[in-house]
XYZ file of C-alpha atoms in Angstrom:
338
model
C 161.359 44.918 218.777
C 160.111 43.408 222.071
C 157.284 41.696 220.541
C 159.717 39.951 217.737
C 162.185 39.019 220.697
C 158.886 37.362 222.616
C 158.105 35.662 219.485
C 161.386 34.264 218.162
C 162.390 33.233 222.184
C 159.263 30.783 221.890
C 160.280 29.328 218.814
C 162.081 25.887 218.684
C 165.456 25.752 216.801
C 168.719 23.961 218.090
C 171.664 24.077 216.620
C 171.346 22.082 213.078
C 167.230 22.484 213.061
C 167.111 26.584 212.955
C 163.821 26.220 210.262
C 161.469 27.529 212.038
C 163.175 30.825 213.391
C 164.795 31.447 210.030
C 161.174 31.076 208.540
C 160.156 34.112 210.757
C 162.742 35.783 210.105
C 162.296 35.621 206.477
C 158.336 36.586 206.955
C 160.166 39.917 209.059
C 162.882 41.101 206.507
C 160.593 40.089 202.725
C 160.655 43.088 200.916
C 163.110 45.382 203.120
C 166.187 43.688 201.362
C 167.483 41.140 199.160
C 168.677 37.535 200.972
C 169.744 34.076 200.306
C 169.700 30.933 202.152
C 173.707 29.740 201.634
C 173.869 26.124 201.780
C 174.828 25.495 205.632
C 170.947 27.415 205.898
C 172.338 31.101 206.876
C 170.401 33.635 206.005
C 172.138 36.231 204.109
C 170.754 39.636 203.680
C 171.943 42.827 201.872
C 170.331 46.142 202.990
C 170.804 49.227 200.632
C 171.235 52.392 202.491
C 171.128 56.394 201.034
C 174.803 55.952 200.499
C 177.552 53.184 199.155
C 180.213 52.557 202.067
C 183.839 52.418 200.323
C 184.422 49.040 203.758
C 181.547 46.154 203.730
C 180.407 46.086 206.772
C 178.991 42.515 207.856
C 176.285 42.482 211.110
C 175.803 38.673 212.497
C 173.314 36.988 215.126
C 173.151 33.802 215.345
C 169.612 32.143 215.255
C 170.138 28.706 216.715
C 169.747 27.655 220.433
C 171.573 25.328 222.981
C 169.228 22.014 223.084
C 169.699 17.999 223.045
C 169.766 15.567 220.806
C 167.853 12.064 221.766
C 171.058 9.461 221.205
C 168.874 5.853 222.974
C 165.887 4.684 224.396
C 165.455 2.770 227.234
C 163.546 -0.774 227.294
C 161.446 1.726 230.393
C 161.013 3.903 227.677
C 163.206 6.594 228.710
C 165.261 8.806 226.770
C 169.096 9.453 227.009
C 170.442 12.191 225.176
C 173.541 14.266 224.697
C 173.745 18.456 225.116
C 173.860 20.266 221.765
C 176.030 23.656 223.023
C 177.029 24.013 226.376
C 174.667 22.925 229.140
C 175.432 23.091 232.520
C 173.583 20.024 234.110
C 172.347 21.471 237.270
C 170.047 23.936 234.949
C 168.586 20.615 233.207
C 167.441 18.907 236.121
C 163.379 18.897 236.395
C 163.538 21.045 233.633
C 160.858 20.784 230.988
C 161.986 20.163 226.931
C 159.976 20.139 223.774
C 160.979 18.010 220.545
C 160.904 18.736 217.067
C 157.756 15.973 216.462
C 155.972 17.922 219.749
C 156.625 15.141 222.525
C 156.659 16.779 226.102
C 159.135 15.517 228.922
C 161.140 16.603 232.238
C 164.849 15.758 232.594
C 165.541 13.223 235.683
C 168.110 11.724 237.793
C 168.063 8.975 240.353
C 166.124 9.065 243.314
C 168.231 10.691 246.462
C 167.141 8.100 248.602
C 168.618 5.803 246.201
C 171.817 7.527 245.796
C 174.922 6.127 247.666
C 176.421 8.864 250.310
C 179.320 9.690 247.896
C 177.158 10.863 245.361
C 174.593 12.989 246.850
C 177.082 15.667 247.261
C 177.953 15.525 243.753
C 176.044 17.106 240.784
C 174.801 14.634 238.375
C 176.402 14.794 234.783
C 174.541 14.835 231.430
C 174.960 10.966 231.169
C 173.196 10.135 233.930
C 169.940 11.941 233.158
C 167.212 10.680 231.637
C 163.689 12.928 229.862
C 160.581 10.917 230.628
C 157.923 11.537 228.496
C 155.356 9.715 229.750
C 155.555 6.412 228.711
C 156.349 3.120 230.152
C 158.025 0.728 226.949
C 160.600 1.505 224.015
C 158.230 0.990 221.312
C 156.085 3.613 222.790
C 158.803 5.988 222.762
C 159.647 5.336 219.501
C 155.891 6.511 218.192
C 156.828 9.866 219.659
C 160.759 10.270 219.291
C 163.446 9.315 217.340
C 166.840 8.803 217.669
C 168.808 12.060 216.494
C 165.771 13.934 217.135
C 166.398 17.723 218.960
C 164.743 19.077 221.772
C 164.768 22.120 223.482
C 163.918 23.464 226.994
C 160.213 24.068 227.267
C 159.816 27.574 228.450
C 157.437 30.754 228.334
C 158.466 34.248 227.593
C 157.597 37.083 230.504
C 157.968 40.546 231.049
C 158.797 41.593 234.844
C 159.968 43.974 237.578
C 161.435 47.204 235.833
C 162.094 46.928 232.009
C 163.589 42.824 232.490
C 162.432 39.978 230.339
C 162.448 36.200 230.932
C 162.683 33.322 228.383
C 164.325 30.689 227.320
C 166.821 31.462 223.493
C 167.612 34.776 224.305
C 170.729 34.190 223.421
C 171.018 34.858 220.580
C 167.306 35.695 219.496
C 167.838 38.993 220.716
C 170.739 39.647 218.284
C 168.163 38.484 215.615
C 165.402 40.918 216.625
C 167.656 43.858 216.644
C 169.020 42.547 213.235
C 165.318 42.649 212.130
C 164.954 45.813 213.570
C 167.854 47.463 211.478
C 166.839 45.695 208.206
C 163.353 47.449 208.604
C 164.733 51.049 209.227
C 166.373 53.361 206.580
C 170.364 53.086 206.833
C 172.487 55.970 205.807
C 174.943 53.056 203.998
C 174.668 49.914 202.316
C 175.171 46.931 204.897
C 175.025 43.539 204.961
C 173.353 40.769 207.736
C 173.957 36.910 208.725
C 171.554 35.281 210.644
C 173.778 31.866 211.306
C 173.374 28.784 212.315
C 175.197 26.601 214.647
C 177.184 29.022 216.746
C 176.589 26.723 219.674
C 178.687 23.673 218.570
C 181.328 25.495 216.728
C 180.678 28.656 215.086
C 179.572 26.920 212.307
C 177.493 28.975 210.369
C 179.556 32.235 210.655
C 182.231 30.888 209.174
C 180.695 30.261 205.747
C 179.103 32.920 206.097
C 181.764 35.528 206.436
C 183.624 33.509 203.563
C 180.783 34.214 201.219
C 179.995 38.055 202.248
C 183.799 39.369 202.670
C 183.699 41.879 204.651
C 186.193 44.896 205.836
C 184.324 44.909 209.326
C 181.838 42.639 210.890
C 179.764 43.849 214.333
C 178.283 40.767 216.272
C 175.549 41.096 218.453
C 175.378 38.810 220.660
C 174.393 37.853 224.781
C 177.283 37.505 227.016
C 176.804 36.111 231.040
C 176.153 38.934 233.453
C 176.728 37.614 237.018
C 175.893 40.392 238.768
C 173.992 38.497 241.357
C 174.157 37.853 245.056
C 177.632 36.639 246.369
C 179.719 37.097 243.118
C 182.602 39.824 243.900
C 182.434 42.637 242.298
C 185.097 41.837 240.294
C 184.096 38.702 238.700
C 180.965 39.675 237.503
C 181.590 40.502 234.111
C 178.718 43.216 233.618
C 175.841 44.298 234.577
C 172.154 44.776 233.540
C 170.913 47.563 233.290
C 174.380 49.493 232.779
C 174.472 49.249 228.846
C 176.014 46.957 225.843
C 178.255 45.007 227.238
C 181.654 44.971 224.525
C 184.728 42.713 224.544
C 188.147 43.150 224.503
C 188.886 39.838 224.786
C 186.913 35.928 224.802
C 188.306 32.274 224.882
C 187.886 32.371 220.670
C 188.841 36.224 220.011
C 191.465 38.802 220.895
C 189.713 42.143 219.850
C 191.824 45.123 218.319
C 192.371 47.775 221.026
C 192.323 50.574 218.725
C 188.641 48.907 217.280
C 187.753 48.649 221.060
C 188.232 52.265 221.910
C 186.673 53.237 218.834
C 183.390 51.715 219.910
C 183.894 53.464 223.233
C 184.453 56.760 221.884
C 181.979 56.448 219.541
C 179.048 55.503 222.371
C 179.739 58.561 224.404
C 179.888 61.153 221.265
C 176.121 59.732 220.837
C 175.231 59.142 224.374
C 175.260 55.417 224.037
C 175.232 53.336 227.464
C 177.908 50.808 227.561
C 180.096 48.469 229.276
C 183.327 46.860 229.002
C 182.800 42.639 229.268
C 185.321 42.390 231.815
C 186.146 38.641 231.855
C 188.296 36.698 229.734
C 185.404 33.978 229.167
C 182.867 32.403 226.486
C 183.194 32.844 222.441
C 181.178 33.475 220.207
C 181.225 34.074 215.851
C 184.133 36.671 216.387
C 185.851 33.655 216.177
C 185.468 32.064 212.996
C 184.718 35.855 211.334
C 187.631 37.458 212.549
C 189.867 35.045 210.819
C 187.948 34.381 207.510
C 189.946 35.051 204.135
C 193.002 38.003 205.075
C 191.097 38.602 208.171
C 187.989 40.693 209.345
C 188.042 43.953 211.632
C 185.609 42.605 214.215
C 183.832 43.490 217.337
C 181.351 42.244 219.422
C 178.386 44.249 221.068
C 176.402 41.908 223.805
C 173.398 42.014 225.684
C 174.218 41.129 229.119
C 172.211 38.132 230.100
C 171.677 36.420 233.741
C 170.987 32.570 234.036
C 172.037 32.065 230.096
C 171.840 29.192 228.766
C 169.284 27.822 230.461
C 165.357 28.145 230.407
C 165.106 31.275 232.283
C 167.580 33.777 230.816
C 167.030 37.275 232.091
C 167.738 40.666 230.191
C 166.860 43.961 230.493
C 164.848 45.886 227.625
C 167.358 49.325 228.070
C 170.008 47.128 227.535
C 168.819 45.885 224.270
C 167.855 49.492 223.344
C 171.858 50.458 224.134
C 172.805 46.907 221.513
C 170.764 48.617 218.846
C 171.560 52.348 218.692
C 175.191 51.138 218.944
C 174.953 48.695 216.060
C 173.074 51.360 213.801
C 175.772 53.832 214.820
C 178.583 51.618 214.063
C 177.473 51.194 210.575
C 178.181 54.876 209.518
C 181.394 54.712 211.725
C 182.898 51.846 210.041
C 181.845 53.016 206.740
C 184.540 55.131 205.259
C 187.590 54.617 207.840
């Protein structure tokens, strides 16, 4: 499962350009299940298991990644852009990104010895950044970008210190690889997985997705922030690597069931299951659109805590991703038959 998480975070796919990822995705699952690609480009797999669940249970990742999208192109060649997903600015600053035609370039900002006193305390926005890839004139940018064209940060994928890993997408690519990981093992019932597209602009994806499967219950798997880091009260920092799957009782697009939420609880210590609570009221993810598709789904949602997300250099730890999966192939036969 490590391997396919080093191997999808190194893969390019924004929100809106997910090709490539749900191409290895589809060269991971051929032959374990049936799918379809719907027409907003989820991937929708069924999985038959040694037994038919009386509730459809729906599992969802999402495959895209946050990114930018080039919107002009300076006479100096440079490149303004705008964030696809939620990028905080100070992690794009110096920063290396990729495009989709293979261009190279690092995200800049006015001089400081240029900057008037007023501003250097401030932290540049988005619209004041520039990616320079090299070039010196429009037209020469224009052989190697184009306008609407996605890029992503340009980042390798490492294994460090005891059990982390490093890399840029692993939100949500993680979520896919334990996906993957499911589809390829023998279930005890019938289930059914979305890889979607464009959670990071609005949930996109999961939304049609959850229309066309119908589920009773849908688990996502998913990264949440874990700031458990120098200087951040213990309090505030939402939970912890190392400590378990991280699950929600509450997010800025989803108010979880409590009864659901205990369940999963309950359920984790009867099979000696490390987990956490998420305990911030913060983020979203496809609870949101899933949990109100059609006459509602039963939903919950199992993270992977994640340091530094969104940004080249996301940080998990490998025991926590081992805690995401054993939950997610335990929830299957708990949901099953309720």
């Amino acid at each position: 499962m490590i391997e396919n998480i080093r191997e999808l975070s190194l893969l390019n796919g924004a929100s809106g350009h997910e090709g490539s990822v749900r191409d290895f995705i589809i060269s991971k699952i051929q032959g374990k299940c049936e799918y379809k690609i719907d027409n907003l480009g989820n991937i929708i797999a069924f999985k038959k298991g040694k037994k038919s669940p009386k509730n459809k249970i729906m599992l969802d990742a999402h495959m895209d990644e946050v990114g930018v999208i080039i919107t002009y192109i300076t006479d100096d060649g440079l490149l303004k852009f705008g964030c696809a997903g939620g990028i905080d600015s100070k992690v794009i600053l110096g920063r290396r990104f990729v495009f989709e035609g293979g261009a190279v370039g690092v995200a800049g900002v006015k001089p400081i010895h240029l900057l008037e006193k007023d501003e250097r305390d401030k932290i540049p926005d988005a619209d004041s950044l520039y990616i320079d890839i090299g070039v010196s004139s429009k037209a020469e940018a224009a052989k190697k970008v184009k306008i609407g064209e996605a890029g992503v940060f340009l980042s390798d994928f490492v294994e460090f210190g005891s059990g982390k890993i490093k890399g840029k997408a692993l939100d949500d690519r993680i979520g896919c690889a334990v996906l993957i990981d499911l589809i390829n093992s023998e279930l005890e019932y019938d289930a059914y997985f979305s890889f979607s597209v464009q959670e990071e602009v609005g949930l996109r994806g999961a939304q049609t997705a959850t229309y066309g499967i119908n589920p009773d219950y849908a688990v996502v798997l998913e990264t949440t922030t874990a700031a458990d880091i120098q200087d951040v009260p213990e309090h505030k920092r939402v939970c912890a690597l190392g400590e378990g799957a991280a699950v929600s009782f509450m997010d800025r697009s989803t108010l979880y069931s409590p009864d659901l939420f205990s369940r999963v609880f309950k359920l984790a210590e009867e099979k000696n299951i490390k987990i956490q609570p998420k305990t911030a009221i913060a983020g979203g993810n496809n609870a949101g659109a899933i949990h109100k598709s059609r006459e509602g789904v039963k939903t919950i949602t199992v993270n992977v805590p994640c340091r530094y997300i969104h940004s080249p250099s996301c940080v998990c730890d490998t025991r926590d991703v081992e805690s995401v999966r054993a939950l997610a192939y335990a929830l299957i036969s708990e949901l099953a038959n309720d």
